Coordinates of N, CA and C and ligand atoms in Angstrom, one line a residue:
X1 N -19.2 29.7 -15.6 CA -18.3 28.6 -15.6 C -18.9 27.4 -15.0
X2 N -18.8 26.4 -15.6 CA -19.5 24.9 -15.3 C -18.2 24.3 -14.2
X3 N -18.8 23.7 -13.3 CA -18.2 23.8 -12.0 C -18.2 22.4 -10.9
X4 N -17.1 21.4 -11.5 CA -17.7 20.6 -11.1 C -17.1 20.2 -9.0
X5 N -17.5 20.1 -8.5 CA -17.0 20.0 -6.5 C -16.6 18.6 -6.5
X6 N -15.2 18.7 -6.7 CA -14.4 17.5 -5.9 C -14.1 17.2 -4.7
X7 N -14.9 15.9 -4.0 CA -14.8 15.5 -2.7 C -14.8 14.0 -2.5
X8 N -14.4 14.1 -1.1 CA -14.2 12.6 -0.7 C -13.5 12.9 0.8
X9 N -13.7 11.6 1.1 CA -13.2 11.7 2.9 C -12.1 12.0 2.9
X10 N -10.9 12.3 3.7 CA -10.1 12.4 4.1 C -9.0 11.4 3.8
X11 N -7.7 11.3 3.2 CA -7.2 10.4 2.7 C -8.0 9.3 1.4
X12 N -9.0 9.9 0.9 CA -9.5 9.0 -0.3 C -8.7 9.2 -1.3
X13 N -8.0 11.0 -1.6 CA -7.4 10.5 -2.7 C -7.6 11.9 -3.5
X14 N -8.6 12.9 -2.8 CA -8.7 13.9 -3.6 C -7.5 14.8 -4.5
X15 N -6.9 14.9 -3.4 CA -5.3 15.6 -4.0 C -4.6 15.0 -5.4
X16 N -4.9 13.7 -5.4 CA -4.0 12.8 -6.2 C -4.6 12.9 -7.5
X17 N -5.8 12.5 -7.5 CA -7.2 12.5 -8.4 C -7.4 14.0 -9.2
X18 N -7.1 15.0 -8.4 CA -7.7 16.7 -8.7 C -6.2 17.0 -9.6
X19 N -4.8 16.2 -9.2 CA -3.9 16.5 -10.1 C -3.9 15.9 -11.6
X20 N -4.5 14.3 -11.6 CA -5.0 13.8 -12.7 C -5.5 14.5 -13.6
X21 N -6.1 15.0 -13.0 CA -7.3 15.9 -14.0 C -6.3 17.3 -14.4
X22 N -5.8 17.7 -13.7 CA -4.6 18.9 -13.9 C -4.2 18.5 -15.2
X23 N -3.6 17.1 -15.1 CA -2.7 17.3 -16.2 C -3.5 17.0 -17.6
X24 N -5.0 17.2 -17.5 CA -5.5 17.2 -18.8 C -5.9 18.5 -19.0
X25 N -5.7 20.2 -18.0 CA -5.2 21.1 -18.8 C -6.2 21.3 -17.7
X26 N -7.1 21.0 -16.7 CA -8.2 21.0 -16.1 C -8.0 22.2 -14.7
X27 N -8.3 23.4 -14.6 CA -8.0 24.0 -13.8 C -8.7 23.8 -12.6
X28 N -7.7 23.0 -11.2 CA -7.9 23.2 -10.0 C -8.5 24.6 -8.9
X29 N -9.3 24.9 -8.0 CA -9.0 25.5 -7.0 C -9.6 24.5 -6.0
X30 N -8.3 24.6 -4.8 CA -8.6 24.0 -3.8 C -8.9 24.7 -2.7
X31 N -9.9 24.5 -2.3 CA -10.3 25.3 -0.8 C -9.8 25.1 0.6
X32 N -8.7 23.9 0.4 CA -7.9 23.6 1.4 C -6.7 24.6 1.3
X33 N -6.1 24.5 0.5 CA -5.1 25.5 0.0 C -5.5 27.3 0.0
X34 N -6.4 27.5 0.2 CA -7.0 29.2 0.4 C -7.2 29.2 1.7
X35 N -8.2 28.2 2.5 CA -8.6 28.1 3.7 C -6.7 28.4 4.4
X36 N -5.4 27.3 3.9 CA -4.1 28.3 4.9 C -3.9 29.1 4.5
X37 N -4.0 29.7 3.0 CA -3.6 31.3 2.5 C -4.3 32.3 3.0
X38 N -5.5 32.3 3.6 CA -5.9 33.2 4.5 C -5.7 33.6 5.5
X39 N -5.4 32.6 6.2 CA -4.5 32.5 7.9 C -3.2 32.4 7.9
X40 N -2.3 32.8 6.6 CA -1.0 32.5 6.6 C -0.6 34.1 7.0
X41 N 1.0 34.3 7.0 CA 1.2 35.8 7.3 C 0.7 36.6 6.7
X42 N -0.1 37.9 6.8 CA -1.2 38.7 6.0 C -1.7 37.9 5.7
X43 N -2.5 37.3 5.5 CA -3.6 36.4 5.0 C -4.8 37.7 5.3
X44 N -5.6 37.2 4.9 CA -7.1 38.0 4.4 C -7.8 38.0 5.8
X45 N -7.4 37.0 6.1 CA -8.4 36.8 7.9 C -7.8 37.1 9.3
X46 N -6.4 37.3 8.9 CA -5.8 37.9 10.3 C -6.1 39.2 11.2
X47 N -6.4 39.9 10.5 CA -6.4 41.2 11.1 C -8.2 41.2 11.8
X48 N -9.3 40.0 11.2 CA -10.6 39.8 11.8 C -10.6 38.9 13.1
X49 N -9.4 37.9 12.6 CA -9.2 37.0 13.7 C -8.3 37.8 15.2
X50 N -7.5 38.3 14.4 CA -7.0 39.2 16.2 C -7.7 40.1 16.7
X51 N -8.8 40.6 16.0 CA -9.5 41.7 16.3 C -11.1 40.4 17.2
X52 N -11.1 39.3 16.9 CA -12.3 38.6 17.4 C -11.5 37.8 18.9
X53 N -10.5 37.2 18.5 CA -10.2 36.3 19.5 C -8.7 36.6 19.8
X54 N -8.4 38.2 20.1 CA -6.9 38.8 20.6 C -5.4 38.0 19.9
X55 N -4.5 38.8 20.3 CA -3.4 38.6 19.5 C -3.0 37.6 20.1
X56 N -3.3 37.0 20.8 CA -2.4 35.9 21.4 C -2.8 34.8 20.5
X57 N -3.5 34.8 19.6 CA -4.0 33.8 18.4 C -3.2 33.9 17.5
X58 N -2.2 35.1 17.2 CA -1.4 35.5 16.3 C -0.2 35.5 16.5
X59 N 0.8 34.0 15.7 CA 1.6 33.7 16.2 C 3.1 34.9 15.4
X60 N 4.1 34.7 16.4 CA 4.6 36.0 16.2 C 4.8 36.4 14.4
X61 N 5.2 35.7 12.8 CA 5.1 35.6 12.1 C 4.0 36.4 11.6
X62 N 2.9 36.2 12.0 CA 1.9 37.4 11.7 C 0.5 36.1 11.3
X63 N 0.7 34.4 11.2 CA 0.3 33.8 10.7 C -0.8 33.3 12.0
X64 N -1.8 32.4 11.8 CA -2.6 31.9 12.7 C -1.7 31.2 13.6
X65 N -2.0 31.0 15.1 CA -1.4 29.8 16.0 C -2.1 29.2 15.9
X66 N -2.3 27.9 14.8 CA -3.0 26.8 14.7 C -3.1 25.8 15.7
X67 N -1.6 25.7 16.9 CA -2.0 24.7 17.8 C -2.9 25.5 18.6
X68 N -2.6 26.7 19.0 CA -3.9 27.2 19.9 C -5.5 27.4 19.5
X69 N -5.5 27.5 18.0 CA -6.8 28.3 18.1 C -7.6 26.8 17.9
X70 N -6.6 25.5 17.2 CA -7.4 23.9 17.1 C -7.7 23.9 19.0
X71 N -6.8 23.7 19.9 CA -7.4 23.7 21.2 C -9.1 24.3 21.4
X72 N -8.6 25.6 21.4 CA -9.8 26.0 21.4 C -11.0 25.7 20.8
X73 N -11.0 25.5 19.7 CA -12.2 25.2 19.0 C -12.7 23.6 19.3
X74 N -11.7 23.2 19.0 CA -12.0 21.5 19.6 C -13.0 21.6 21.1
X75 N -12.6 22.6 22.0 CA -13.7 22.1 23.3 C -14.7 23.6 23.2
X76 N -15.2 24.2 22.1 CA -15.7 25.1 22.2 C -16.4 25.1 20.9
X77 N -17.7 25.2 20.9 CA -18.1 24.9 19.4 C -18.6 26.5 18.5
X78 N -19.1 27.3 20.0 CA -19.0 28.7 20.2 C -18.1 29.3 19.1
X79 N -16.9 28.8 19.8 CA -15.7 29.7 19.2 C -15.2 29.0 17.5
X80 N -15.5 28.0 17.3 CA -15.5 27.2 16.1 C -16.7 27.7 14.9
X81 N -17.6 28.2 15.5 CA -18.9 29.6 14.6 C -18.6 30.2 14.6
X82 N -17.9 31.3 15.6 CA -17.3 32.6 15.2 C -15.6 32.8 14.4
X83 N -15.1 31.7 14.5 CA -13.9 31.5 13.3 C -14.1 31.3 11.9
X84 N -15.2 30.1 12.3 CA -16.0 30.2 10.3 C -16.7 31.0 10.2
X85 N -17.1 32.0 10.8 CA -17.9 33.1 10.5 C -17.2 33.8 10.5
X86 N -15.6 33.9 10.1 CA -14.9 35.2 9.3 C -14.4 34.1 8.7
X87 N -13.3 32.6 8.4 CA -13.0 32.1 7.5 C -14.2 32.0 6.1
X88 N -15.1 31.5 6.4 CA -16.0 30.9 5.1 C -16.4 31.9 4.5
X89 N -16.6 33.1 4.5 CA -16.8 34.1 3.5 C -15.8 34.1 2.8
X90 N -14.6 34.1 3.3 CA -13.4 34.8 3.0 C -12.8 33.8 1.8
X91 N -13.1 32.8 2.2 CA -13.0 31.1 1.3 C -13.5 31.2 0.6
X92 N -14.6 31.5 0.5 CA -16.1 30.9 -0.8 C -15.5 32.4 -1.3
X93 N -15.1 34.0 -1.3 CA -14.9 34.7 -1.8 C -14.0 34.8 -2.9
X94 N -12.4 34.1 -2.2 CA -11.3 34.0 -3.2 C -11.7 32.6 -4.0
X95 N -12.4 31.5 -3.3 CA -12.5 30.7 -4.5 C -13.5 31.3 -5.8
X96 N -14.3 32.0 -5.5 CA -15.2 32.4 -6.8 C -14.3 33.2 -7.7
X97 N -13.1 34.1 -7.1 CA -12.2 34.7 -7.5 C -11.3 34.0 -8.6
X98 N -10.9 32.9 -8.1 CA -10.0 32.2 -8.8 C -10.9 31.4 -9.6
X99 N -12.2 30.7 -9.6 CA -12.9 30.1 -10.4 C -13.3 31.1 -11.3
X100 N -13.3 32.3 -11.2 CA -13.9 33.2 -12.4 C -12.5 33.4 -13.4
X101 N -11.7 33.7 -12.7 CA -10.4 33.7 -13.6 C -9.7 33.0 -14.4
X102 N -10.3 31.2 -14.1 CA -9.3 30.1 -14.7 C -10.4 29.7 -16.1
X103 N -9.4 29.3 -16.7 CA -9.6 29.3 -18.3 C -9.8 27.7 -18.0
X104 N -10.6 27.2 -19.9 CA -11.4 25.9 -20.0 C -12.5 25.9 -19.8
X105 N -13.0 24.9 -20.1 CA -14.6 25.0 -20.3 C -15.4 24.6 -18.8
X106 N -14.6 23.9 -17.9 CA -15.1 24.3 -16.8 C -13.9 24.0 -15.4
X107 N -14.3 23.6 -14.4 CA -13.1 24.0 -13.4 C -13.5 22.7 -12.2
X108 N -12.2 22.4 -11.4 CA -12.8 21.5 -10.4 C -12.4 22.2 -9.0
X109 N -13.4 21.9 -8.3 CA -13.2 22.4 -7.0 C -13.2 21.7 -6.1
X110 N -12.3 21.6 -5.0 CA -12.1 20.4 -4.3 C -12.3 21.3 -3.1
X111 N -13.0 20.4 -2.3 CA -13.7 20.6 -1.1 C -14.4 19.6 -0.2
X112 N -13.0 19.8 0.5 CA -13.3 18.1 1.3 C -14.6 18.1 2.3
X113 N -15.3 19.3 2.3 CA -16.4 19.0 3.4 C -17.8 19.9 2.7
X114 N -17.9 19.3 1.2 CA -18.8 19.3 0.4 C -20.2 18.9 0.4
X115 N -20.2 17.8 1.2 CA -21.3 17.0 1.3 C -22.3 17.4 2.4
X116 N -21.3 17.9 3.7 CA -21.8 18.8 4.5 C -22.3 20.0 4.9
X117 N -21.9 20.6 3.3 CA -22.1 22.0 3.3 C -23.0 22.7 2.3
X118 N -24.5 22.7 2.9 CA -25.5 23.5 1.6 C -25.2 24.5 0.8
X119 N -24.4 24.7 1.1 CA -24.1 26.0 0.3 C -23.5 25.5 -0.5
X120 N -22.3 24.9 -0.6 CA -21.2 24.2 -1.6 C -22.1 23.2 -2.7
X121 N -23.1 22.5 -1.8 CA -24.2 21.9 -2.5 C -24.7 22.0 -4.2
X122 N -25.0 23.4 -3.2 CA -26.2 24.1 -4.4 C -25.3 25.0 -5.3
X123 N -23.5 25.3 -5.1 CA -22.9 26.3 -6.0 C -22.4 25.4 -6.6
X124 N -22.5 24.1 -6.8 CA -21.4 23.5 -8.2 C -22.5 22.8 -9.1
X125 N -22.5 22.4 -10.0 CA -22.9 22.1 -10.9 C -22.7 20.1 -11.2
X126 N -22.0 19.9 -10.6 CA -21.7 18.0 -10.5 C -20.9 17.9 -9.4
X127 N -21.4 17.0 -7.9 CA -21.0 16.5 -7.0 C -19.8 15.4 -7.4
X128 N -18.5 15.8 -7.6 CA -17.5 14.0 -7.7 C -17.2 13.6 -6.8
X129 N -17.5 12.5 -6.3 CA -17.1 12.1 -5.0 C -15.9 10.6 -5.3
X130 N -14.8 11.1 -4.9 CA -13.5 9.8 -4.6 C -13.8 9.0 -3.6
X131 N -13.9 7.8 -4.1 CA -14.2 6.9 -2.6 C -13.0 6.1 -2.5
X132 N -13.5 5.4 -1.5 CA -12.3 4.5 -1.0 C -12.5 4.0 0.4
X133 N -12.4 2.3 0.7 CA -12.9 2.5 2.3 C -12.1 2.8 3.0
X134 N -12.8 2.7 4.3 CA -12.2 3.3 5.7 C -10.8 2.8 6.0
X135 N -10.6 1.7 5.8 CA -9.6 1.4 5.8 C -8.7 1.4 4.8
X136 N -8.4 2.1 3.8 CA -7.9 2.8 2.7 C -7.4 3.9 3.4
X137 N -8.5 4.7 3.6 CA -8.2 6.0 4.3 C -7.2 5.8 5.3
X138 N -7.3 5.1 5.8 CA -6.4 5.3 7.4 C -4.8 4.7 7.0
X139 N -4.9 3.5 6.3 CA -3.5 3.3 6.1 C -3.0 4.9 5.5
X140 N -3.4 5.1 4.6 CA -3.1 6.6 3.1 C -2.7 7.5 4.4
X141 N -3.6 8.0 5.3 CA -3.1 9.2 6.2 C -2.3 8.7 7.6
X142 N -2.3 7.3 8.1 CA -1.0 7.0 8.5 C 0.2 7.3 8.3
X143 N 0.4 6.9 6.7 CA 1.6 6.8 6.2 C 1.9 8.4 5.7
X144 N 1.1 9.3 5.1 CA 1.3 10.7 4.7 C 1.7 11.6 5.8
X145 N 0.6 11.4 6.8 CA 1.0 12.3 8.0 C 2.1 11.6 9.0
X146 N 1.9 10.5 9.6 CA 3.5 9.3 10.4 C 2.1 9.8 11.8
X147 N 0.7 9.9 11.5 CA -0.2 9.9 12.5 C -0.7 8.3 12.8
X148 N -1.6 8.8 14.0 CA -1.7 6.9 14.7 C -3.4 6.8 14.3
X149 N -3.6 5.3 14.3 CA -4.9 4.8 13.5 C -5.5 5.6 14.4
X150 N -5.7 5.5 15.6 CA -6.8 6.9 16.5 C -7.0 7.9 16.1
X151 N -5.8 8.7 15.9 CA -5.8 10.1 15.1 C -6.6 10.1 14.1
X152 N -6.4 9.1 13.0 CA -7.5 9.2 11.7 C -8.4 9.1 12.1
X153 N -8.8 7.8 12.8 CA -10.4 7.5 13.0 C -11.0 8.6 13.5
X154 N -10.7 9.5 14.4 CA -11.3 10.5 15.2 C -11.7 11.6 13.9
X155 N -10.5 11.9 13.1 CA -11.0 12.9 11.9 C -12.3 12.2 10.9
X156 N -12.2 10.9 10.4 CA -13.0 10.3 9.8 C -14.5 10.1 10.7
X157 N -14.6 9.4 11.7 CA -16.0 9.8 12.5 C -16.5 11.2 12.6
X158 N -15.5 12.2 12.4 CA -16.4 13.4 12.5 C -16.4 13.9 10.8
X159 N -16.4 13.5 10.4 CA -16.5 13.9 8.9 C -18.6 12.9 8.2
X160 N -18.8 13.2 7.5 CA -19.9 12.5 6.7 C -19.5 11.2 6.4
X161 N -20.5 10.4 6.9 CA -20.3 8.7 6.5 C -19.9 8.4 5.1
X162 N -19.1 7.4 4.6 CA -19.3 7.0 3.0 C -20.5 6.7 2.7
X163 N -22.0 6.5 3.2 CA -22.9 5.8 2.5 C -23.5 7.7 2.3
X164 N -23.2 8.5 3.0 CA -24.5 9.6 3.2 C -23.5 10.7 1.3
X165 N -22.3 10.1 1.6 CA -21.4 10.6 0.7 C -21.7 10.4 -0.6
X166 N -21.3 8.8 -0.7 CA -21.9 8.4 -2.0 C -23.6 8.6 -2.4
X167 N -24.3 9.4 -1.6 CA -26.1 9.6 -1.7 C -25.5 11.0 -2.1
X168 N -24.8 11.8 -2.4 CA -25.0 13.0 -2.7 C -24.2 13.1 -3.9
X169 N -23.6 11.8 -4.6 CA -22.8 11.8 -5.5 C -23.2 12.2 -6.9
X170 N -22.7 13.0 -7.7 CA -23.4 12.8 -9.6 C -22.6 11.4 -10.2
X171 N -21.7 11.7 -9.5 CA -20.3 10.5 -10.4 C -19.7 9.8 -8.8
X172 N -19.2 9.2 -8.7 CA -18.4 8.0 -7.9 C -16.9 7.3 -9.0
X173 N -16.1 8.1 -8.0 CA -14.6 7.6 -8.6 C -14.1 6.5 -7.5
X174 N -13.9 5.1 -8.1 CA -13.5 4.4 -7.4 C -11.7 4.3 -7.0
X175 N -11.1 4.8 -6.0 CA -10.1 5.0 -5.6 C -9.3 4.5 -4.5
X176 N -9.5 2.9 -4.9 CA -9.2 2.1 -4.1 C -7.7 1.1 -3.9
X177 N -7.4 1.1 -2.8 CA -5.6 0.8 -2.2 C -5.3 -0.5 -3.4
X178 N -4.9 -0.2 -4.7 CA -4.7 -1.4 -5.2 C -5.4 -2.1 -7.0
X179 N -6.0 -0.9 -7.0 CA -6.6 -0.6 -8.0 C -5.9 -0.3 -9.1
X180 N -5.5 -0.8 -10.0 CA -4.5 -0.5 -11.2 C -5.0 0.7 -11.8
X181 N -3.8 1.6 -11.5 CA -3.5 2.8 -12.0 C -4.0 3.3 -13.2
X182 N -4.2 2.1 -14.2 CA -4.5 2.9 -15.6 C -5.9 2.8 -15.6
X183 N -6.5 1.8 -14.7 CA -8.2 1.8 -14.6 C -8.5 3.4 -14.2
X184 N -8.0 3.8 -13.1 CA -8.4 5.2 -12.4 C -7.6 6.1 -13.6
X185 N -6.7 6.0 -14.5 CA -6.4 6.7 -15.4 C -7.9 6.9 -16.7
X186 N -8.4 5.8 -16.9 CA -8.9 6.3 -17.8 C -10.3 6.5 -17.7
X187 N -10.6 6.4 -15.8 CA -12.0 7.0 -15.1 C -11.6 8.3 -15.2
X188 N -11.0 8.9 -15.3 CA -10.4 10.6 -14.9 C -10.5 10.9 -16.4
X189 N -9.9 10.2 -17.4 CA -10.0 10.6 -19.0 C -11.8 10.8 -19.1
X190 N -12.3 9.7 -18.9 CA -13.8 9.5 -19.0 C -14.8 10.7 -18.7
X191 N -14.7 10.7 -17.1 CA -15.3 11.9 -16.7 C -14.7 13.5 -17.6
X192 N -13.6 14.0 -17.7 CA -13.4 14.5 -17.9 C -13.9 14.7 -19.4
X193 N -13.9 13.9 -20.1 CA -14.7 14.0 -21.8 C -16.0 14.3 -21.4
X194 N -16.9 14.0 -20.3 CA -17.8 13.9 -19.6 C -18.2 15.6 -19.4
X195 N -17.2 15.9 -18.7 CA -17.2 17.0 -17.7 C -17.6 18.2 -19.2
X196 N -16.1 18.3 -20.0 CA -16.2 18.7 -21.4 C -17.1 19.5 -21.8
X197 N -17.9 18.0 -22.0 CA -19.2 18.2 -23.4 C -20.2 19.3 -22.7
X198 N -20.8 18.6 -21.1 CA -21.6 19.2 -20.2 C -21.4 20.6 -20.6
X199 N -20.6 21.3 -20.0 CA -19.8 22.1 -19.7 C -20.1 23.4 -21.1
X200 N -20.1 22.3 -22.4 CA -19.9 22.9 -23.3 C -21.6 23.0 -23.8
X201 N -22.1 22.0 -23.5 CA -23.6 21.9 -24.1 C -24.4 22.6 -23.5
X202 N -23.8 23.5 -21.6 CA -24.7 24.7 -21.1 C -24.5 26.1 -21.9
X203 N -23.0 26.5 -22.8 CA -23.2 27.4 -23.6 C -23.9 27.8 -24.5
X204 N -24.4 26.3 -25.2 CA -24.7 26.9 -26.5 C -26.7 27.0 -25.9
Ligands
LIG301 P1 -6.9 13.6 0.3 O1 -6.5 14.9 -0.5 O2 -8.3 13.1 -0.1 O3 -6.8 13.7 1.8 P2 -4.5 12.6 -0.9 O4 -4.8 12.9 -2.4 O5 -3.5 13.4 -0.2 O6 -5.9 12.5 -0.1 O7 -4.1 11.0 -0.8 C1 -3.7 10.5 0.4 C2 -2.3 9.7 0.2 O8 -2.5 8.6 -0.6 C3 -1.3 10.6 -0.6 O9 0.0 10.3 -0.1 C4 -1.5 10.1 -2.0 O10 -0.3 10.3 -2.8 C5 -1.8 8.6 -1.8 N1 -2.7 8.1 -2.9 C6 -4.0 8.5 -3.1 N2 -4.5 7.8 -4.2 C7 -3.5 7.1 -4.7 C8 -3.4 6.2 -5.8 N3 -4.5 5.9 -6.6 N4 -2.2 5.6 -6.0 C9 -1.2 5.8 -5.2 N5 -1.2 6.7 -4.1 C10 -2.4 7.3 -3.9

């Protein structure tokens, strides 16, 4: 399966962008969305996580205590390796799961911390990267989350710069506060006739 890795900072737009492409029949898996289906009640990672870092991580529901185990990791970088060293298998596992199962000539995977991750790197086939500046971003997740410009900036400084982003790009979707809708409509048609042919011309 031809495989293309959807990313972009944080409030650029991926979500909005990765549905675009949905509706041209374009099968999604998002690794945001598996990353909480794992740690949800039974999730795939609970029974490793209370067995690594005790049940008091396990809120009564059966689900992760996300405010406690973000504490912790936040001043512990320790314990932030040994969490993704049972999340990230477990992630990259069901996503190959769901990527092997979804029909079309190829599939988009969105993974907001793509650019950071050699492994994600080297397993897709076309880097997309959604841009949009910093200040895009912060109004977009201001207003989504009802969070304060601090809050964003702290997530966006710890994320990959836009210049180191856009250097690891195949494609650059411009996804900017203001940008008429049918322009970014018919960059998403584009790529996607793009995506297609690729996709189709590694079969034969
Ligand atoms: P990400 O998944 O990258 O964090 P989202 O896709 O959730 O970002 O977008 C952040 C917010 O901005 C959402 O509320 C989304 O609906 C809005 N948004 C993003 N791109 C556009 C756009 N081109 N037009 C209108 N709203 C947008």
């Amino acid at each position: 399966m031809f495989v293309v890795g959807l990313t972009g900072g944080i409030g650029s737009g991926k979500s909005f962008i990765a549905d675009l492409f949905a509706r041209h029949g374009v099968a999604i898996v998002d690794t945001d969305v598996i990353a909480h289906s794992i740690t949800a009640p039974r999730g795939a990672a609970m029974p490793h996580i209370a067995s690594e870092f005790g049940e008091a991580f396990v809120a009564p529901d059966g689900s992760l205590d996300r405010a406690k185990m973000r504490a912790l990791v936040f001043a512990d970088d320790l314990a932030k390796a040994r969490l993704e060293a049972i999340t990230h298998p477990l992630i990259r596992a069901e996503t190959e799961r769901q990527m092997a199962a979804a029909g079309g000539p190829y599939v988009i995977a969105v993974v907001p911390l793509l650019v950071e991750s050699a492994t994600w790197k080297s397993r897709v086939d076309r880097v997309l990267v959604i841009d949009c500046s910093v200040d895009t971003q912060i109004a977009r997740v201001m207003r989504r989350n009802g969070v304060t410009r601090e809050q964003v900036s702290a997530i966006v400084a710890r994320q990959a710069s836009r210049e180191v982003r856009l250097a690891a790009a195949d494609d650059v979707l411009v996804n900017e506060d203001g940008r008429p809708p049918e322009l970014v409509a018919d960059d998403v048609q584009r790529l996607h006739e793009k995506y297609r042919s690729s996709a189709i011309a590694t079969l034969r």
